[in-house]
Short mmCIF file of C-alpha atoms and ligand atoms in Angstrom, two decimals:
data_model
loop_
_atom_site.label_atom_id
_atom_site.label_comp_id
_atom_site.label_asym_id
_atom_site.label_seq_id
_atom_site.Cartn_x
_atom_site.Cartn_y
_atom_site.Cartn_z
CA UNK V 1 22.48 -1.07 -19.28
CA UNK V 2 22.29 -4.79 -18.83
CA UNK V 3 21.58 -4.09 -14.93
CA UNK V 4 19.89 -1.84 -12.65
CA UNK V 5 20.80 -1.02 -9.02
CA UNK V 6 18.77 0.99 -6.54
CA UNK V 7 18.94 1.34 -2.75
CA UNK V 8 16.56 -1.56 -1.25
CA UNK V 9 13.08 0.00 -1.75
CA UNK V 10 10.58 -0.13 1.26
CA UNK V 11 6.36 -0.76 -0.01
CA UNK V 12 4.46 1.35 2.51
CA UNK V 13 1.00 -0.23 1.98
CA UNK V 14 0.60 -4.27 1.23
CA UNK V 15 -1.74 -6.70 2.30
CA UNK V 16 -0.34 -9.56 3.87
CA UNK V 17 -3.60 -11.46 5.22
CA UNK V 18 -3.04 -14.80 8.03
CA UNK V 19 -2.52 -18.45 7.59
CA UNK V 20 -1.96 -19.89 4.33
CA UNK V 21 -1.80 -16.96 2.15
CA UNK V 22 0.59 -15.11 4.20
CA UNK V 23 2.67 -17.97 4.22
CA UNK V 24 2.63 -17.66 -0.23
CA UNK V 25 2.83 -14.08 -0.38
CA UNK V 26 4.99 -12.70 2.35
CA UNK V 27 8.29 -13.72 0.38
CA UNK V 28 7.56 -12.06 -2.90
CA UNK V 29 7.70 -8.69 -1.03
CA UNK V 30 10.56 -9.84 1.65
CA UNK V 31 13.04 -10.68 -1.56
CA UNK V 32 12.07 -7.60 -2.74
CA UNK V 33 12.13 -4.86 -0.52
CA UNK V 34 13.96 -3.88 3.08
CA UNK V 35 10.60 -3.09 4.69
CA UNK V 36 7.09 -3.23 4.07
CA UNK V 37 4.27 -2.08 6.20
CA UNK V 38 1.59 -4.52 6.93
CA UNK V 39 -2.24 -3.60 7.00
CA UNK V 40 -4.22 -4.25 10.04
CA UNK V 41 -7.27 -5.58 8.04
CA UNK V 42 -6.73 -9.25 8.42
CA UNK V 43 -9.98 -12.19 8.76
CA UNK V 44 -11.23 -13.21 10.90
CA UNK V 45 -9.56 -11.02 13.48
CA UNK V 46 -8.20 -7.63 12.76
CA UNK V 47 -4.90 -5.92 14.25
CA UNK V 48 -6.65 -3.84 16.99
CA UNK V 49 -3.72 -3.41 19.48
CA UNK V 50 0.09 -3.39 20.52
CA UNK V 51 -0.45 -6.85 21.32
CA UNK V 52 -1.77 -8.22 17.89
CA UNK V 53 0.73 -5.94 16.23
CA UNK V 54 3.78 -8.01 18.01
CA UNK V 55 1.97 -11.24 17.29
CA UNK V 56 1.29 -9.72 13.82
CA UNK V 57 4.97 -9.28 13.82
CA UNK V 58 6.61 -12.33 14.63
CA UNK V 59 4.26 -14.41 12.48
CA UNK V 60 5.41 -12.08 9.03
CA UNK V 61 8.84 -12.84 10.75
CA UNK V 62 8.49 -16.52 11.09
CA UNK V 63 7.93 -16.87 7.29
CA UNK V 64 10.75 -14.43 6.73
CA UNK V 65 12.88 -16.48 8.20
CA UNK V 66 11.48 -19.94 6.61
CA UNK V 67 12.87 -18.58 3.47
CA UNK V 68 16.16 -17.81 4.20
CA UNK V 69 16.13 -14.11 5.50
CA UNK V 70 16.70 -12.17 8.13
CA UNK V 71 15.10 -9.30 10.14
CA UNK V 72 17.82 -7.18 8.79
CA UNK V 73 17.34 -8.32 4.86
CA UNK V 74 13.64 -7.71 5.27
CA UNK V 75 11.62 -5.99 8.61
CA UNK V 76 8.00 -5.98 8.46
CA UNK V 77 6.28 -2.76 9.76
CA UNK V 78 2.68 -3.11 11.22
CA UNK V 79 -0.35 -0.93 11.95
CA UNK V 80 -3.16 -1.33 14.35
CA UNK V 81 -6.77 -0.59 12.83
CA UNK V 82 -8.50 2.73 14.33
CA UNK V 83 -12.40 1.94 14.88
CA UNK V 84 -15.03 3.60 16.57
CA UNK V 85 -14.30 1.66 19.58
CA UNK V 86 -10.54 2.23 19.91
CA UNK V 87 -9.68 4.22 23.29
CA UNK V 88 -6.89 6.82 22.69
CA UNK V 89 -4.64 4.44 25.89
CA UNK V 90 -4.61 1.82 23.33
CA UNK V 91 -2.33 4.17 21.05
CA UNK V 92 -0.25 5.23 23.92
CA UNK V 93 0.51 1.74 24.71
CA UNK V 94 2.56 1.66 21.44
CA UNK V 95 4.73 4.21 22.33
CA UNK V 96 8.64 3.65 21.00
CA UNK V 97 7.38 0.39 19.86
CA UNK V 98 10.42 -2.15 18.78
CA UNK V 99 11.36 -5.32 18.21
CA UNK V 100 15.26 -5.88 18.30
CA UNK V 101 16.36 -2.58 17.87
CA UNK V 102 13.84 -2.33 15.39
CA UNK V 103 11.21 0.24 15.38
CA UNK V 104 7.85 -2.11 13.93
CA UNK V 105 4.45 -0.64 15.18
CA UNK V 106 4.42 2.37 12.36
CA UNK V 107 0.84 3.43 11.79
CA UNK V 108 -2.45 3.72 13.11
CA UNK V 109 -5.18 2.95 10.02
CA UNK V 110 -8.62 4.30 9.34
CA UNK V 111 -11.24 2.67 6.87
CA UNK V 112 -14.66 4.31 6.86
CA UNK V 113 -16.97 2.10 7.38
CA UNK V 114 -17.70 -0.70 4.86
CA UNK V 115 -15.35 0.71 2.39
CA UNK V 116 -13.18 -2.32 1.48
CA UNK V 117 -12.70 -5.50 2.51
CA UNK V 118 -12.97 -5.92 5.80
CA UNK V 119 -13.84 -2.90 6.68
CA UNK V 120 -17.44 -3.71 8.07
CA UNK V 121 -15.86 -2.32 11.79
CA UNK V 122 -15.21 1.15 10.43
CA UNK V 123 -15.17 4.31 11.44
CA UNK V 124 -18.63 6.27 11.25
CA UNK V 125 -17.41 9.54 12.45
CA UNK V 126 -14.22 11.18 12.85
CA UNK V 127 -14.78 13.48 14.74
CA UNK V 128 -15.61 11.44 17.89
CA UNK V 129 -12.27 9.99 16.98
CA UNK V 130 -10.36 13.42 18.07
CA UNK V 131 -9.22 12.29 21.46
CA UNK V 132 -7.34 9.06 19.67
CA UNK V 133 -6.23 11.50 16.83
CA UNK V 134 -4.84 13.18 19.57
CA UNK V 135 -2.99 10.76 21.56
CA UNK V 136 -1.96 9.80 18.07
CA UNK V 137 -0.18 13.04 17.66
CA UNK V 138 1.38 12.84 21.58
CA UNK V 139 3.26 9.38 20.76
CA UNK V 140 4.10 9.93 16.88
CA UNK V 141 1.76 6.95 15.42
CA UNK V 142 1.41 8.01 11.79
CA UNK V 143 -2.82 8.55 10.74
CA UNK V 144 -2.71 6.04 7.62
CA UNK V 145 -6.25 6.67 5.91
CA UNK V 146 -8.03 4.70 3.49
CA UNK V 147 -9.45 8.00 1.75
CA UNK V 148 -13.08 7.40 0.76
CA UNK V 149 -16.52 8.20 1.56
CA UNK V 150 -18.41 5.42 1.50
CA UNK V 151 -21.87 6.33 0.85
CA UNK V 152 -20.90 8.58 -2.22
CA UNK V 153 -21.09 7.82 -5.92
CA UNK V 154 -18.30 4.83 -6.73
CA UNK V 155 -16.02 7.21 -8.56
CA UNK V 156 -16.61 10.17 -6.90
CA UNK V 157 -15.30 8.45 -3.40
CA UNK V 158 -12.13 9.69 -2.96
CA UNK V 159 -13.10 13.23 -4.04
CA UNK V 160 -15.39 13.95 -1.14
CA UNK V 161 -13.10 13.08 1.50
CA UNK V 162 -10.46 15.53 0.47
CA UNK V 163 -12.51 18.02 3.27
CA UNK V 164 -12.03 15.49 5.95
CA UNK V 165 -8.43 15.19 5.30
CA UNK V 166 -7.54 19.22 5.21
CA UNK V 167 -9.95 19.34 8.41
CA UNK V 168 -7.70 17.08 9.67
CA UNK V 169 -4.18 18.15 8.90
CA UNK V 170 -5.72 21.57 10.08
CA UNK V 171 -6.89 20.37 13.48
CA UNK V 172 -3.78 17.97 14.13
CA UNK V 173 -0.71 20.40 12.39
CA UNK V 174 1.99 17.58 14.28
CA UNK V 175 -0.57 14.87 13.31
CA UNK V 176 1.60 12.85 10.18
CA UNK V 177 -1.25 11.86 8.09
CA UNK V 178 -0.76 9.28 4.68
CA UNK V 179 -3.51 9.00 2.59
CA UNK V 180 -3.43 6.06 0.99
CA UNK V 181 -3.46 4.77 -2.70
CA UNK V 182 -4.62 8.25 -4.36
CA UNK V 183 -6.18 7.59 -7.33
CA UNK V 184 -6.98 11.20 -8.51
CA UNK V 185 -5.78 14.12 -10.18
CA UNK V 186 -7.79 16.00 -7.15
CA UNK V 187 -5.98 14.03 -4.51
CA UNK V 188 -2.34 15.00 -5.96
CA UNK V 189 -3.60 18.79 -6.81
CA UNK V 190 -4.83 18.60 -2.73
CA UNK V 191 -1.84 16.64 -1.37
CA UNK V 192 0.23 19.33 -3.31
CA UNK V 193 -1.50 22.32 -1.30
CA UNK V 194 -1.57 20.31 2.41
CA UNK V 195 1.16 20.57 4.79
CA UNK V 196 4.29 19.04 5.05
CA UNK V 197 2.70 16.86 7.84
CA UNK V 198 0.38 15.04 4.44
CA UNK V 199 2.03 12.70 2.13
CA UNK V 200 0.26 10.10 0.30
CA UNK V 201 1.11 6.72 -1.36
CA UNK V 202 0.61 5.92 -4.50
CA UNK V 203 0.63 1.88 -5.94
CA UNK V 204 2.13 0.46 -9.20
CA UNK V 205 -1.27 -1.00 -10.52
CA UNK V 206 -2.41 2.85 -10.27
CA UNK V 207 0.37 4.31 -12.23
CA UNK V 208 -0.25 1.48 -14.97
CA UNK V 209 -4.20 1.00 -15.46
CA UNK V 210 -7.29 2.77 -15.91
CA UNK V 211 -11.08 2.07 -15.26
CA UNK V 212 -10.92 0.80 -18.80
CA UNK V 213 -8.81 -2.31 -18.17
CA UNK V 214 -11.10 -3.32 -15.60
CA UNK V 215 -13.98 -2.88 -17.88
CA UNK V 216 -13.09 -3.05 -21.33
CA UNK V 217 -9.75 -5.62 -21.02
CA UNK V 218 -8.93 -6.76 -23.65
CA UNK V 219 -8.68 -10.40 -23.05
CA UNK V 220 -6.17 -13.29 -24.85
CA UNK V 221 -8.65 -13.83 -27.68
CA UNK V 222 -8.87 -10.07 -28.63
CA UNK V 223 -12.29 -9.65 -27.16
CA UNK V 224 -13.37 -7.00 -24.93
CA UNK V 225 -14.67 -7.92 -20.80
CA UNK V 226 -14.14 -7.23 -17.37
CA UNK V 227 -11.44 -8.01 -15.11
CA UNK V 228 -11.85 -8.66 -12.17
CA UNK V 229 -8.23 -9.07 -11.19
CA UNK V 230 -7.93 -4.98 -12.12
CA UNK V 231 -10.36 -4.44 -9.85
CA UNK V 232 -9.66 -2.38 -6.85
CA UNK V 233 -10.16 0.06 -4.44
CA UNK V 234 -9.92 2.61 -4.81
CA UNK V 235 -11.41 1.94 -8.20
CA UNK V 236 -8.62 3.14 -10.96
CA UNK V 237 -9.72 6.18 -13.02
CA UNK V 238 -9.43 8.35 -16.31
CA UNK V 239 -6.34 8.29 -18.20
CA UNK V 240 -6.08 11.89 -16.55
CA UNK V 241 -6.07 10.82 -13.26
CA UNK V 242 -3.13 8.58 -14.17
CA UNK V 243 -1.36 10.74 -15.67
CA UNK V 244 -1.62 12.95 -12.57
CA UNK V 245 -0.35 10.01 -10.53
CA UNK V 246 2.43 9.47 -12.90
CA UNK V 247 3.40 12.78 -12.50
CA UNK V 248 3.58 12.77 -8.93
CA UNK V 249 5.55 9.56 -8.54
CA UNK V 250 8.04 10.99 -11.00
CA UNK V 251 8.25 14.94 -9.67
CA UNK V 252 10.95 14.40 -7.08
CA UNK V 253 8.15 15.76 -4.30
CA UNK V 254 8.66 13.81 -0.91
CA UNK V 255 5.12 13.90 -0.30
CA UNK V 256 4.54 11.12 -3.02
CA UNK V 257 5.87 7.75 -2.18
CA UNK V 258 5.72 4.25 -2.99
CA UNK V 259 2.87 1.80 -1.02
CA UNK V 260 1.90 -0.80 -3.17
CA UNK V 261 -1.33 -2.08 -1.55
CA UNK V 262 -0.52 -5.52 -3.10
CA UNK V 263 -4.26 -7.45 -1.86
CA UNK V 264 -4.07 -11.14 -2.38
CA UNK V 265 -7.51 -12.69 -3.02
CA UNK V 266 -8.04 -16.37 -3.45
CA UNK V 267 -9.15 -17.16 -7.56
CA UNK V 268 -12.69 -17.52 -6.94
CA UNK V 269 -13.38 -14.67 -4.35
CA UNK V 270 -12.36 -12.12 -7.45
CA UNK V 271 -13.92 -14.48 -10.19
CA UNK V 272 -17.39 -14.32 -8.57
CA UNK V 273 -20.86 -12.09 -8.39
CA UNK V 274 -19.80 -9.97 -5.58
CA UNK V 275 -15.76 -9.94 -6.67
CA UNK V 276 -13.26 -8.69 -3.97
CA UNK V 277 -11.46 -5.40 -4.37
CA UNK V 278 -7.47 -5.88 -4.16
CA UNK V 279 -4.74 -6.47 -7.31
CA UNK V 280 -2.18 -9.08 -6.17
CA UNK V 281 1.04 -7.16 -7.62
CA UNK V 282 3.37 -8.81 -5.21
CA UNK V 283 5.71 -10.55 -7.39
CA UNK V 284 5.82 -7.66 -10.29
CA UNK V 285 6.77 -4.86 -8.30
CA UNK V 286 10.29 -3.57 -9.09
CA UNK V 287 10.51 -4.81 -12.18
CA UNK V 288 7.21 -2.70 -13.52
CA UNK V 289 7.84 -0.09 -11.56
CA UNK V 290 11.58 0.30 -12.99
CA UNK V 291 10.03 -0.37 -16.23
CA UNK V 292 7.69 2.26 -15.67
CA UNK V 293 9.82 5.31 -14.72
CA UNK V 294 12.90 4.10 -17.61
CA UNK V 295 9.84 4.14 -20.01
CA UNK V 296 8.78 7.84 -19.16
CA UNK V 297 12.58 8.73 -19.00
CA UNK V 298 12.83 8.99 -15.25
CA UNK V 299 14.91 6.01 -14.10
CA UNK V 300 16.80 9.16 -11.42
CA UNK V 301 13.32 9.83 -9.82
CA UNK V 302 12.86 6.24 -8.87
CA UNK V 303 14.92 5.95 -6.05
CA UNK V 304 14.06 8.54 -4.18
CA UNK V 305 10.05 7.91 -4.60
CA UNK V 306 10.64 3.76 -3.54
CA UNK V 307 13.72 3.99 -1.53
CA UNK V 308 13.83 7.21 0.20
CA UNK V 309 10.35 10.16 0.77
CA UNK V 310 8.71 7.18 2.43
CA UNK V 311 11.39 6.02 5.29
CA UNK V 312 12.32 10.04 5.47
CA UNK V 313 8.16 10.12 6.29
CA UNK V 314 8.04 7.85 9.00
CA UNK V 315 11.05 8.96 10.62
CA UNK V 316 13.01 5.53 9.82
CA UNK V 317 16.83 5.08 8.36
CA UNK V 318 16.82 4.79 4.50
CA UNK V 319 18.18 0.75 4.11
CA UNK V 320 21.55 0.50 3.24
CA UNK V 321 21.71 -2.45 0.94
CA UNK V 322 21.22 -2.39 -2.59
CA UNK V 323 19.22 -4.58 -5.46
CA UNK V 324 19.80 -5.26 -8.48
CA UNK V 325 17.54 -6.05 -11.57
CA UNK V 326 18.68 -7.82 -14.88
CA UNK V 327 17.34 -7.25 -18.00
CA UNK V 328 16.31 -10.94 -18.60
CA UNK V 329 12.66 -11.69 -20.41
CA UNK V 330 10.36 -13.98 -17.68
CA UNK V 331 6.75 -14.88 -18.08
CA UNK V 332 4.42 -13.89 -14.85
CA UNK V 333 2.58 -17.06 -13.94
CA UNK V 334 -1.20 -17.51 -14.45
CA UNK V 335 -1.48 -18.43 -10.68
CA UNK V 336 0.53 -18.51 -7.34
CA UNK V 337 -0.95 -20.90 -4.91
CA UNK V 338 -4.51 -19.98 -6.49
CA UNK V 339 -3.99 -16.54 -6.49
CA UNK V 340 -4.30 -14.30 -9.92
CA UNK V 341 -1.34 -12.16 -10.14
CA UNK V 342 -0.89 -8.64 -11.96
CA UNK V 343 0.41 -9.28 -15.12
CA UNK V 344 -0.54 -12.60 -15.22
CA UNK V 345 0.74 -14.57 -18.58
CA UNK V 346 2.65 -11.91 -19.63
CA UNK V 347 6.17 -10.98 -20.25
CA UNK V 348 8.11 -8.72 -18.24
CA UNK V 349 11.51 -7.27 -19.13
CA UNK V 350 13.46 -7.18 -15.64
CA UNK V 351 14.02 -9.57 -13.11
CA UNK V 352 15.20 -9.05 -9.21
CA UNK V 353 19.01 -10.61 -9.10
CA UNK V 354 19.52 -13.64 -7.07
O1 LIG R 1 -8.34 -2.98 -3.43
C1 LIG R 1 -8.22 -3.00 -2.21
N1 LIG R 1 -8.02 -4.16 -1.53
N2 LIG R 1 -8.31 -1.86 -1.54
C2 LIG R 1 -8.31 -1.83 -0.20
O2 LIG R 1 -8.41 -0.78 0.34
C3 LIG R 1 -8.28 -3.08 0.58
C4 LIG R 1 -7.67 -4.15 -0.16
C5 LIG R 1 -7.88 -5.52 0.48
O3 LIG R 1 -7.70 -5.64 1.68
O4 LIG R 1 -8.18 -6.46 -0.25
ZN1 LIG R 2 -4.86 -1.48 1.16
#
């Protein structure tokens, strides 16, 4: 096979950021996928309400458009941030939210407090959240969750909020809850167990690398140090873990499906004594990802987990176009407008037609 077609994928989870970095990294995902759902975590100002969302909106747009496409190549999805201070009339304001026919305002999103970046205005306690869960619920806003507890151990983060998310897929049964970028064997043995209502999304640099290429990389001159462009949250784990994941992306279950949670960082911010969590995987995606599931003999299972259990989640048509890869050799640049990418200096196999 010199080629390979899929239905346009959608990337449930990417990090788009304002200003001059949106303007470098919204194309990589537009030419790539049909939509792409936009976190709410932005600096300085975070996407609090149906207002910022539309403004969100038509600035992704804007850039979408400077490149040649169109709202119906490539829609952007968006997501308001849940905090402590978030009234549950600010979630029924979003109600049938759409822009042109097009439905954009997807998600409601919850980090716990001082998880990530940006995520010093957290939440601190979900259960005086119930009455925005709630209203949540009422008006069909998906519960996307950064999954983490942020006071426990580093690795041991994800783990102990596994309670809080059965607690609440038991206490919200309409509630549809995403947990986002599971990095655990426990997460996909839990997801497995939850409802229907629970899916989860699972990113490329996840399926691909372990705690030991951000700690033991081994570097151009054969030498062993850390990287921090492999450095994320949640932090990657044991080769078991992966292989869970792996598993999961590849068993045909619709609760597993594709959110990349591509997180541009400037050079120095990740290069530095306090390093930002986030791998820029932008401008790899499809052509690791089809990589990946040809390598593990699973090229039928991809489809469905990038193109088809995530729009089928969130209610929204599956895109009708198609894209094609060719097997052509190219080298990932070092940089991208001072940003390190995944894969950086290395040679990929497939490359997105056109
Ligand atoms: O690695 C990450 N980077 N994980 C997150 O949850 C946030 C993201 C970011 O915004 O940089
Ligand atoms: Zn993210």
């Amino acid at each position: 096979m010199d080629a390979i077609t899929i239905r346009r994928p959608d990337d449930f989870h990417v990090h788009f950021r304002r200003g001059e970095i949106l303007k470098s990294v919204v194309p990589f995902t537009a030419r790539q996928f049909g939509r792409a759902m936009a976190m709410p975590n932005t600096s300085p100002e975070p996407i609090l309400t149906r207002g910022d969302a539309l403004k969100y909106w038509l600035e992704i747009t804007e850039i979408v458009q400077k490149v040649g496409l169109s709202p119906e190549d490539f829609c952007p999805l968006v997501t308001i941030q849940i905090t402590d201070e978030t009234e549950p009339n600010t979630v029924r304001e979003i109600k049938e939210e759409g822009m042109g026919g097009h439905k954009v305002i997807v998600a409601g999103k919850v980090y716990p407090l001082g998880v990530t970046t940006n995520s010093h205005n957290g939440v601190s306690d979900f259960r005086a959240l119930y009455r925005v869960f709630a209203a949540m619920e009422e008006v069909g806003l998906v519960l996307s969750l950064h999954g983490q507890v942020p006071k426990a151990f580093c690795l041991d983060r994800e783990k102990e909020f596994l309670d809080t998310l059965a607690m609440l897929a038991k206490d919200f049964p309409a509630l549809r809850i995403v947990m986002e970028h599971i990095s655990t064997k426990e997460s996909v043995d839990a997801l497995k167990d939850l409802p229907k209502t629970v899916g989860a999304t699972i990113t490329l640099h996840h399926l691909l690398i372990t705690l030991h290429d951000v700690l033991s990389f081994v570097g151009e001159e054969g030498s062993e140090g850390l990287n921090p462009h492999h450095y994320c949250q949640p932090i990657p784990q044991k080769l078991e873990d992966r292989g869970a994941l792996i598993g999961a992306a590849m068993s045909g279950n619709p609760k597993f499906f594709f959110g990349s949670d591509s997180a541009p960082h400037l050079k120095e911010r990740k290069e530095s004594s306090c390093g930002c969590a986030g791998v820029f995987s932008a401008p790899v995606l499809l052509p690791l990802l089809v990589g990946l599931f040809e390598f593990h003999g699973k090229l039928d299972r991809l489809e469905p987990f990038v193109s088809e259990f995530g729009a089928r989640f969130y209610g929204l048509p599956l895109n009708q176009e198609t894209i094609t890869l060719n097997r052509e050799e190219w080298v990932v640049p070092k940089e991208y407008n001072g940003i390190v990418p995944f894969f950086a200096g290395k040679t990929v196999g497939l490359k997105v037609q056109g």
